[in-house]
Structures are given as C-alpha cells and as structure tokens.
Tab-separated table of C-alpha atoms in Angstrom:
chain	number	residue	atom	x	y	z
A	1313	MET	CA	157.558	78.352	120.114
A	1314	LYS	CA	155.088	80.232	117.785
A	1315	ARG	CA	151.664	78.295	117.297
A	1316	ILE	CA	149.972	78.366	113.881
A	1317	ALA	CA	146.836	78.475	115.402
A	1318	ALA	CA	144.921	78.312	118.789
A	1319	LEU	CA	141.489	77.383	119.954
A	1320	VAL	CA	139.707	80.678	120.890
A	1321	LEU	CA	137.227	80.173	123.704
A	1322	SER	CA	135.582	82.207	126.169
A	1323	PHE	CA	136.239	80.984	129.804
A	1324	ALA	CA	132.889	82.643	130.769
A	1325	LEU	CA	130.915	79.826	128.922
A	1326	ILE	CA	132.520	77.245	131.041
A	1327	ILE	CA	132.279	78.868	134.129
A	1328	MET	CA	129.078	80.640	134.077
A	1329	GLY	CA	127.148	78.033	131.871
A	1330	GLY	CA	124.094	78.809	129.513
A	1331	ASN	CA	124.432	79.907	125.895
A	1332	TYR	CA	127.911	80.570	124.349
A	1333	ALA	CA	127.324	83.579	122.409
A	1334	GLU	CA	125.367	85.324	125.455
A	1335	ALA	CA	128.015	84.315	127.914
A	1336	LYS	CA	131.054	85.462	125.598
A	1337	THR	CA	129.201	88.727	124.723
A	1338	ASN	CA	128.432	89.740	128.371
A	1339	ILE	CA	132.114	89.360	129.534
A	1340	GLN	CA	133.285	91.489	126.380
A	1341	THR	CA	130.935	94.106	127.178
A	1342	GLU	CA	132.210	94.243	130.919
A	1343	ILE	CA	135.483	94.549	129.434
A	1344	THR	CA	134.852	97.343	126.943
A	1345	ASP	CA	132.965	99.004	129.810
A	1346	MET	CA	135.985	98.743	132.237
A	1347	LEU	CA	138.141	100.201	129.523
A	1348	ASN	CA	136.333	103.165	129.560
A	1349	GLY	CA	137.354	103.716	125.707
A	1350	LYS	CA	140.918	102.945	125.726
A	1351	ASP	CA	141.973	100.574	123.186
A	1352	ALA	CA	143.639	97.303	124.375
A	1353	THR	CA	143.885	93.662	123.976
A	1354	ILE	CA	143.629	90.728	126.313
A	1355	ILE	CA	144.795	87.004	125.841
A	1356	ILE	CA	144.405	84.359	128.797
A	1357	ARG	CA	145.437	81.071	127.779
A	1358	ASN	CA	145.247	77.530	129.873
A	1359	VAL	CA	148.720	76.028	129.549
A	1360	LYS	CA	147.477	72.589	130.229
A	1361	THR	CA	144.515	72.691	127.344
A	1362	ASP	CA	145.463	75.842	125.281
A	1363	LYS	CA	141.952	77.215	125.539
A	1364	GLU	CA	141.911	80.914	125.411
A	1365	PHE	CA	140.146	83.920	126.206
A	1366	ILE	CA	140.521	86.902	123.683
A	1367	TYR	CA	139.740	90.356	123.694
A	1368	ASN	CA	140.466	92.476	120.486
A	1369	LYS	CA	142.030	89.384	118.603
A	1370	GLN	CA	143.283	92.162	116.044
A	1371	ARG	CA	145.389	93.942	118.150
A	1372	SER	CA	146.621	90.879	119.921
A	1373	GLU	CA	148.575	90.102	116.487
A	1374	GLN	CA	150.076	93.762	116.271
A	1375	ARG	CA	153.553	94.311	117.367
A	1376	PHE	CA	154.334	96.701	119.963
A	1377	THR	CA	157.821	97.695	121.741
A	1378	PRO	CA	157.692	95.413	125.034
A	1379	GLU	CA	159.389	98.302	127.177
A	1380	SER	CA	160.035	96.923	130.851
A	1381	THR	CA	158.367	93.536	130.310
A	1382	TYR	CA	161.598	92.885	128.369
A	1383	LYS	CA	163.140	92.512	131.981
A	1384	VAL	CA	161.952	88.875	131.881
A	1385	PRO	CA	163.943	87.426	128.845
A	1386	HIS	CA	166.517	90.086	129.622
A	1387	ALA	CA	167.144	88.786	133.228
A	1388	LEU	CA	167.109	84.928	131.605
A	1389	ILE	CA	170.022	86.346	129.059
A	1390	GLY	CA	171.831	87.969	131.671
A	1391	LEU	CA	171.896	84.851	133.784
A	1392	SER	CA	172.812	82.459	130.921
A	1393	THR	CA	175.678	84.532	129.745
A	1394	GLY	CA	177.151	85.257	132.940
A	1395	ALA	CA	176.533	88.876	132.607
A	1396	VAL	CA	175.159	88.441	136.370
A	1397	ARG	CA	175.964	85.581	138.614
A	1398	ASP	CA	172.779	85.434	140.521
A	1399	GLU	CA	169.555	87.199	141.362
A	1400	TYR	CA	171.238	88.829	144.339
A	1401	GLU	CA	174.213	90.413	142.183
A	1402	VAL	CA	174.273	94.293	143.045
A	1403	LYS	CA	174.964	97.179	140.752
A	1404	ARG	CA	175.901	100.408	142.320
A	1405	TRP	CA	173.912	103.338	141.793
A	1406	ASP	CA	175.775	105.904	139.903
A	1407	GLY	CA	174.476	108.735	141.826
A	1408	THR	CA	172.303	110.104	138.936
A	1409	VAL	CA	168.802	111.246	140.235
A	1410	ARG	CA	166.333	109.737	138.212
A	1411	GLU	CA	162.512	110.326	137.910
A	1412	PHE	CA	161.512	107.500	140.171
A	1413	PRO	CA	162.754	107.547	143.749
A	1414	ASP	CA	162.997	103.766	144.014
A	1415	TRP	CA	165.823	103.919	141.208
A	1416	ASN	CA	167.975	106.104	143.036
A	1417	ARG	CA	169.947	103.408	145.149
A	1418	ASP	CA	171.873	100.429	144.646
A	1419	HIS	CA	170.040	97.140	143.059
A	1420	SER	CA	170.449	93.638	142.430
A	1421	LEU	CA	168.824	91.734	139.608
A	1422	ALA	CA	165.789	90.791	141.441
A	1423	SER	CA	165.245	94.334	143.021
A	1424	GLY	CA	165.619	95.744	139.485
A	1425	MET	CA	162.970	93.583	138.378
A	1426	ARG	CA	160.436	94.456	141.073
A	1427	TYR	CA	161.058	98.237	140.756
A	1428	SER	CA	161.570	98.111	136.893
A	1429	VAL	CA	164.766	99.876	137.372
A	1430	ILE	CA	165.948	100.608	133.736
A	1431	TRP	CA	169.599	101.639	134.409
A	1432	TYR	CA	170.310	98.078	136.045
A	1433	TYR	CA	168.990	96.216	133.189
A	1434	GLN	CA	170.741	98.914	130.531
A	1435	SER	CA	174.049	98.159	132.484
A	1436	MET	CA	173.746	94.799	132.175
A	1437	ALA	CA	172.811	95.051	128.385
A	1438	ARG	CA	176.167	96.727	127.887
A	1439	ASP	CA	177.773	93.889	129.663
A	1440	ILE	CA	176.002	91.304	127.443
A	1441	GLY	CA	176.946	92.927	124.215
A	1442	GLU	CA	175.028	93.085	120.919
A	1443	GLU	CA	176.413	89.691	119.516
A	1444	ARG	CA	175.137	87.626	122.494
A	1445	MET	CA	172.036	89.592	123.074
A	1446	GLN	CA	171.190	88.865	119.046
A	1447	GLU	CA	172.053	85.310	119.609
A	1448	ASN	CA	169.617	84.785	122.530
A	1449	LEU	CA	166.677	86.669	120.974
A	1450	LYS	CA	166.865	84.210	117.975
A	1451	LEU	CA	167.247	81.368	120.575
A	1452	MET	CA	163.904	82.318	122.206
A	1453	ASP	CA	162.095	83.435	118.740
A	1454	TYR	CA	161.324	86.761	120.647
A	1455	GLY	CA	159.034	89.249	118.415
A	1456	ASN	CA	161.030	90.633	115.536
A	1457	GLU	CA	164.306	90.206	117.246
A	1458	ASP	CA	165.354	93.626	116.097
A	1459	ILE	CA	168.244	95.341	118.548
A	1460	SER	CA	169.036	98.087	116.094
A	1461	GLY	CA	167.901	100.519	118.220
A	1462	GLY	CA	171.237	100.248	120.333
A	1463	ILE	CA	172.434	97.986	122.754
A	1464	ASP	CA	171.086	99.625	125.811
A	1465	THR	CA	167.723	101.323	124.622
A	1466	PHE	CA	166.311	98.839	121.763
A	1467	TRP	CA	163.416	97.530	123.928
A	1468	LEU	CA	162.308	100.912	124.940
A	1469	ASP	CA	159.958	102.621	122.238
A	1470	SER	CA	162.427	101.434	119.715
A	1471	SER	CA	163.417	98.724	117.363
A	1472	LEU	CA	162.425	95.634	119.274
A	1473	LYS	CA	158.734	94.826	118.962
A	1474	ILE	CA	156.507	91.887	119.933
A	1475	SER	CA	152.710	90.978	119.939
A	1476	ALA	CA	150.508	90.003	122.800
A	1477	ARG	CA	150.353	86.480	121.084
A	1478	GLU	CA	154.065	85.991	121.014
A	1479	GLN	CA	154.350	87.241	124.545
A	1480	THR	CA	151.903	84.517	125.704
A	1481	ASP	CA	153.793	81.951	123.681
A	1482	PHE	CA	157.046	83.016	125.325
A	1483	PHE	CA	155.580	82.974	128.618
A	1484	GLU	CA	154.143	79.523	128.088
A	1485	ASP	CA	157.406	78.174	126.979
A	1486	LEU	CA	158.916	79.910	130.354
A	1487	VAL	CA	156.191	78.226	132.525
A	1488	GLU	CA	156.802	74.576	130.889
A	1489	GLU	CA	160.767	75.540	131.123
A	1490	SER	CA	161.000	74.625	127.369
A	1491	LEU	CA	163.167	77.521	126.520
A	1492	PRO	CA	166.960	76.571	125.575
A	1493	TYR	CA	168.255	77.799	129.057
A	1494	ASP	CA	169.283	75.907	132.354
A	1495	LYS	CA	165.927	74.969	134.303
A	1496	GLN	CA	167.495	76.410	137.477
A	1497	GLN	CA	167.822	79.927	135.845
A	1498	MET	CA	164.219	79.902	134.552
A	1499	ARG	CA	163.026	78.918	138.030
A	1500	THR	CA	165.107	81.825	139.308
A	1501	VAL	CA	163.389	84.478	136.725
A	1502	LYS	CA	159.994	82.890	137.742
A	1503	ARG	CA	160.400	83.485	141.334
A	1504	MET	CA	161.638	87.102	140.576
A	1505	MET	CA	158.448	87.649	138.929
A	1506	ILE	CA	156.232	86.892	141.827
A	1507	ASN	CA	153.656	89.947	142.445
A	1508	ASP	CA	150.906	88.355	144.589
A	1509	GLU	CA	151.075	85.220	146.498
A	1510	GLN	CA	148.009	84.064	148.212
A	1511	ASN	CA	146.826	80.575	149.410
A	1512	HIS	CA	145.089	79.778	146.206
A	1513	TYR	CA	146.936	81.436	143.628
A	1514	THR	CA	150.388	83.192	142.786
A	1515	ILE	CA	150.511	85.966	140.003
A	1516	HIS	CA	153.886	85.942	138.374
A	1517	GLY	CA	153.983	89.220	136.401
A	1518	LYS	CA	155.897	92.304	134.825
A	1519	THR	CA	154.501	95.369	133.971
A	1520	GLY	CA	156.016	97.775	131.109
A	1521	THR	CA	154.954	101.666	130.173
A	1522	ARG	CA	156.249	103.705	127.231
A	1523	LEU	CA	157.407	106.462	129.403
A	1524	THR	CA	157.944	108.735	126.560
A	1525	ASP	CA	154.107	109.203	126.424
A	1526	TYR	CA	152.488	106.911	128.670
A	1527	GLY	CA	150.471	105.821	125.557
A	1528	LEU	CA	151.202	102.136	125.964
A	1529	GLY	CA	151.225	99.905	128.820
A	1530	TRP	CA	151.850	95.915	129.063
A	1531	TYR	CA	151.129	93.475	131.891
A	1532	THR	CA	152.335	89.899	130.831
A	1533	GLY	CA	153.310	86.807	132.861
A	1534	TYR	CA	151.131	84.047	134.475
A	1535	VAL	CA	149.089	82.885	137.255
A	1536	GLU	CA	149.429	79.394	139.231
A	1537	THR	CA	146.339	78.333	140.948
A	1538	ASP	CA	145.269	75.155	142.436
A	1539	LYS	CA	143.557	74.071	139.426
A	1540	GLY	CA	146.408	74.919	136.687
A	1541	ASP	CA	148.294	77.652	135.232
A	1542	TRP	CA	147.315	80.502	132.869
A	1543	VAL	CA	149.500	82.912	131.032
A	1544	PHE	CA	148.523	86.123	129.974
A	1545	ALA	CA	149.481	89.367	127.946
A	1546	VAL	CA	147.543	92.587	128.060
A	1547	ASN	CA	148.431	95.853	126.513
A	1548	LEU	CA	146.455	99.006	125.953
A	1549	ALA	CA	146.754	102.767	125.346
A	1550	GLY	CA	147.708	103.777	128.944
A	1551	SER	CA	150.111	102.801	131.555
A	1552	GLY	CA	151.373	99.292	132.905
A	1553	THR	CA	149.597	99.862	136.046
A	1554	GLU	CA	146.438	100.209	134.322
A	1555	ALA	CA	147.015	97.071	132.161
A	1556	LYS	CA	147.748	94.918	135.706
A	1557	ASN	CA	144.530	96.337	137.199
A	1558	VAL	CA	142.532	95.280	134.197
A	1559	THR	CA	144.199	92.090	134.162
A	1560	VAL	CA	143.668	90.826	137.619
A	1561	ASP	CA	140.026	92.456	137.393
A	1562	VAL	CA	139.283	90.028	134.314
A	1563	LEU	CA	141.184	87.054	135.852
A	1564	GLU	CA	138.444	87.570	138.797
A	1565	LYS	CA	135.795	87.931	136.285
A	1566	LEU	CA	136.884	84.679	134.767
A	1567	LYS	CA	137.056	83.053	138.342
A	1568	ILE	CA	140.667	82.126	137.744
A	1569	ILE	CA	141.573	83.795	140.670
A	1570	ARG	CA	139.334	85.063	143.709
A	1571	LYS	CA	139.746	87.556	146.304
A	1572	GLU	CA	140.938	86.382	149.613
C-alpha cells in the first residue's frame, strides 16, 4: 500500500523532551557525523501511529535497485507460487566457486536468506518464471515493477528499482500481514528475517549491497519491541553492512532498542 503522505516527526523530541527544533537538529547532526560524508537516507516508522523519523527526505523518495533486500519479497513469491515448498527446501550447490565462502555449499530458502546467497534465489527466479514474477510484483505494488533486466538478474544493479519510502510501505504491509498472500507464508518469511533476538526486542532485517562497485548499501525490515513495532529502510553510498550498522546505531539513539 502506498501512502499519499505521512506525518514526519523526530522521535528524539518525544524521548528527549525539550524544544522540537533543537531535538531534531541534534539527532540529525549526530547522524551526519556518523555517516562521515556518505550520502544516505533513513526512515523509521512506528507501525501503530505512522509517526516517522526521516533523515534526508529527498533521497528517501529516490528509487535505487533493491539488490539483496529483494530476497524478502522474492521468498514470499517463491513460497506462494510453489517454486519452493517451505523454508527448508534445499538446492544443491553446482560446484562453482564463488566469491563468498558461505555460498559454496548447499542451501535452503532460509539459509539462502541468512547468507544472502544470490545463486539460490536466481535459481528460484528461473523456476518462478517471468509471467508469475511480474504478476506478483504488481500484486505487491513493489517499486517500479520492472523485470526487463532478466529473470535472474533484474534486482541486481538492473531494471527493478524502489525507494526507501516504498520499502517501508512494503514492510509495514508485511508486518501487518495485509499483503495478498497466505498469512503462514508471510510469517515464515518474517521468521527467516530475524537478525538479532534479545529480551526486549527482535530485529528482522535484510541487507543489500551493489556488488558491482559497493556504492549502494541497504538495510530494510522492522523491529519488534515491548512497546510496539517499527519498520525501517536505510540506504547509503556504501555497503549493506554499513547500512545495518547505521540503522542499529540510530535505533539506539532514538531509544527504540537498547543494548543488553
């Protein structure tokens, strides 16, 4: 679901108190310092209230290739079309040695998500096929819905593009299980996304890196806490690992999560 507009609000005001402008400026400045000159955008939205924190609103509306963050909708499409039976279905490694050691073995849908194994999801994309892939992107209202870059490459520095704003909309629909898919399949995908599970919060996230030049990094997903859920989308001129680190730091600064 795409929203016409959203309320832009710095959580820093609520948490820290004091003057709105001062609180907003303080955290924006901290993030700028943290990024050390890298161009980036950050959106963090409370699912219940729709209140948001945004860093670099202009970039948040700009579309970029999703890279491996596409594995989240991709897994859902794979499950819904029967291209894979469940999160445990294994595809055998073809023996080709690839650049990341974790890729050079058999993988399941879940481990392929965890280790961001491109070859697994490329194989699944070919099993899904262009017609069903296109139909599902339209169902999800996912970015520009353009798969012209090739059935097993369109999300990798190619034709498919999506903004941080659109990513947060997608993940909010996933959290609320309002996407047009089976609820159990959505819950499976959400479980596969767990990156960090603590006593008071759980982060469900997926990184993405443009491997051609390491000039685009994403971290997208949501965090469950005792006080509610927040969706997030971060992209920057760097790697997915950098985007993830920035996201966690900002979630801590906003006191949405705390180190345990």
